[in-house]
Coordinates of C-alpha atoms in Angstrom, one line a residue:
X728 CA 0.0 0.0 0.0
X729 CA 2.7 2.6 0.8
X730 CA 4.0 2.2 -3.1
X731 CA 0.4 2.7 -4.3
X732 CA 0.6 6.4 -5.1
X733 CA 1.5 8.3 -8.6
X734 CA 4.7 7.1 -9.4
X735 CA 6.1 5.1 -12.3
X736 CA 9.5 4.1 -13.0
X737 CA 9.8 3.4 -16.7
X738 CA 12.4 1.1 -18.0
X739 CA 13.5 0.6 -21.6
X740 CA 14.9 2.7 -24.4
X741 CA 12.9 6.2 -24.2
X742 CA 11.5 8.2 -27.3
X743 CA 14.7 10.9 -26.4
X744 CA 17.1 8.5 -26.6
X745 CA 18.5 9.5 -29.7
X746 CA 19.4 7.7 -33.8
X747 CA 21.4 4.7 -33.9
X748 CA 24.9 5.1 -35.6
X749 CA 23.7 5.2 -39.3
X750 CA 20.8 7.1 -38.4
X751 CA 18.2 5.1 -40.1
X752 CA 15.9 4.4 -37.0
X753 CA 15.5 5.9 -33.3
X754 CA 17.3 3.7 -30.5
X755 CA 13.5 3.0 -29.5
X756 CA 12.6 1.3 -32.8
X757 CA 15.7 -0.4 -33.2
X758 CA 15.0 -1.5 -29.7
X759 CA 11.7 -2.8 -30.7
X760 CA 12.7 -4.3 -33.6
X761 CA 15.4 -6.5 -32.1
X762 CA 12.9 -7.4 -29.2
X763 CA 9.9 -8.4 -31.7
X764 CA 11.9 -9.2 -34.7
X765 CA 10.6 -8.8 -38.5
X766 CA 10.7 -11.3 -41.5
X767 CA 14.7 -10.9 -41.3
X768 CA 15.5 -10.4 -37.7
X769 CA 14.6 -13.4 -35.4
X770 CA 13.0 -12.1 -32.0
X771 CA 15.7 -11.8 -29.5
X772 CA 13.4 -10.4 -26.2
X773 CA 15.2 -8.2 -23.8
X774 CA 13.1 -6.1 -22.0
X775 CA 10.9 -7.8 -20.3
X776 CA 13.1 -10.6 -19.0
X777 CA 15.7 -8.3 -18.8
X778 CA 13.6 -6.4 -16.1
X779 CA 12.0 -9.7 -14.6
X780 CA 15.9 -10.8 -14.1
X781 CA 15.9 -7.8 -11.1
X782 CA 12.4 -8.9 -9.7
X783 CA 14.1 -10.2 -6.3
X784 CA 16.3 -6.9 -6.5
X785 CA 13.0 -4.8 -7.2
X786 CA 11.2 -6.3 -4.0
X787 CA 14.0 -6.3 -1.8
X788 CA 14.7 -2.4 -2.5
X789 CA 11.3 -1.8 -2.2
X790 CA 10.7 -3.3 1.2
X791 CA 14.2 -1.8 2.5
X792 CA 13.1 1.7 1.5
X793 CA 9.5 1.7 2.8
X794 CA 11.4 0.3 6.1
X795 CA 13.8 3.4 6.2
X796 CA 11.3 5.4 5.4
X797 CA 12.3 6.4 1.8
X798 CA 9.4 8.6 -0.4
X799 CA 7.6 7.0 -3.5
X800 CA 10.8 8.8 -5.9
X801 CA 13.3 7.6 -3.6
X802 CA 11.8 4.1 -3.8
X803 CA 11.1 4.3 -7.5
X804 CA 14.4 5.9 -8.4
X805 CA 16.0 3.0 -6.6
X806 CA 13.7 0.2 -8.3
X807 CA 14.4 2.1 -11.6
X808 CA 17.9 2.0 -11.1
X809 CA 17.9 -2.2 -10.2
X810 CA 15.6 -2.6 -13.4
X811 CA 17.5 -0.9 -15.9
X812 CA 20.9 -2.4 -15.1
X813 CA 19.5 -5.9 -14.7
X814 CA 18.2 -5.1 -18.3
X815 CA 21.6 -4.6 -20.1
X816 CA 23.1 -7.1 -18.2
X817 CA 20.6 -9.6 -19.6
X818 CA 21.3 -8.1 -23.4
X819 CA 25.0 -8.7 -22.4
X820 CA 24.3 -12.4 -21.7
X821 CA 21.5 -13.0 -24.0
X822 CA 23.1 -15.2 -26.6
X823 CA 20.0 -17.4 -28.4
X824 CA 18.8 -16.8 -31.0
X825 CA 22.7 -16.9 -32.2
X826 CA 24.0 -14.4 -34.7
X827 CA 24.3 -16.1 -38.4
X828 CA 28.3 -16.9 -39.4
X829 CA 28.1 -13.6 -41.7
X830 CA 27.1 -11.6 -39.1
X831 CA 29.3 -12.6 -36.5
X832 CA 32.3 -12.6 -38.9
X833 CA 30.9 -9.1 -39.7
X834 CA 30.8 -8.0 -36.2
X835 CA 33.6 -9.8 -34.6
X836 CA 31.5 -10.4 -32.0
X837 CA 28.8 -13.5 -31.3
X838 CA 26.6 -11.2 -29.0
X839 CA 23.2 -10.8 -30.7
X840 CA 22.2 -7.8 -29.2
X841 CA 25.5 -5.9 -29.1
X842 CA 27.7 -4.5 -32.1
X843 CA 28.5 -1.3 -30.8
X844 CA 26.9 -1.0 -27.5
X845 CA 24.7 2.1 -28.3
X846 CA 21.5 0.1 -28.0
X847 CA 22.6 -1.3 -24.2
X848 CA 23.6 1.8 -23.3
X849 CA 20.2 3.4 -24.6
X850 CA 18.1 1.6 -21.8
X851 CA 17.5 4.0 -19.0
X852 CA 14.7 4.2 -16.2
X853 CA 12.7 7.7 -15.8
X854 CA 10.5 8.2 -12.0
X855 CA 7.7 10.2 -13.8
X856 CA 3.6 10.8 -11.7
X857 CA 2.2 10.0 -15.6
X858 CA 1.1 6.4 -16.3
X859 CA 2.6 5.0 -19.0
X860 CA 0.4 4.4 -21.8
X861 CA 2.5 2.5 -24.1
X862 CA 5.2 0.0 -24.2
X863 CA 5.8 -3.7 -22.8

């Protein structure tokens, strides 16, 4: 009950988060498109396991904070903060569906969801009082 209030901590790669390298797409759609895949991308999901990976981090934070007496933005700046590191660590150790031999020759690299990092490094939290009204 104490978290019940008008905060939100959004995780994932935000609308501001600026053009990948080549500029052809926002960080958000390339994002998307690596988390839902098209007709020549597999689907490689990363946000929401990424975030369910911290969901003993999330609770514990939670509970220590209410306990210390923390507000809702401490709390949710905390949570935010668990959520959207547990997130890139789980794009560093995603591996499956596996890169194809060209790309990883390509890439020098067998990561799926890293080439130059951008993408990773794109995933942030915000603590905003507005419910979200899209995304996962």
């Amino acid at each position: 009950d104490k978290l019940r209030g008008n905060k939100y901590a959004t995780v994932g790669i935000h609308e501001d988060a600026g053009n990948v390298e080549d500029g052809s797409m926002t960080q958000a759609q390339n994002g998307a498109l690596q988390n839902y895949g098209n007709d020549k991308i597999p689907a490689r999901p990363w946000l929401l396991p990424g975030v369910q990976s911290a969901t003993q981090d999330i609770v514990d934070t939670s509970a220590s904070g209410i306990e210390r007496g923390l507000s809702n933005d401490q709390i949710m700046e905390q949570v935010g903060a668990f959520a959207a590191g547990a997130t890139q660590q789980y794009i560093t150790d995603l591996r499956d569906p596996p890169n194809a031999p060209y790309t990883i020759e390509k890439k020098g690299s067998d990561n799926p969801l890293i080439d130059t990092g951008s993408m990773r490094a794109a995933v942030t939290y915000k603590v905003t009082d507005q419910k979200p009204d899209e995304g996962i």
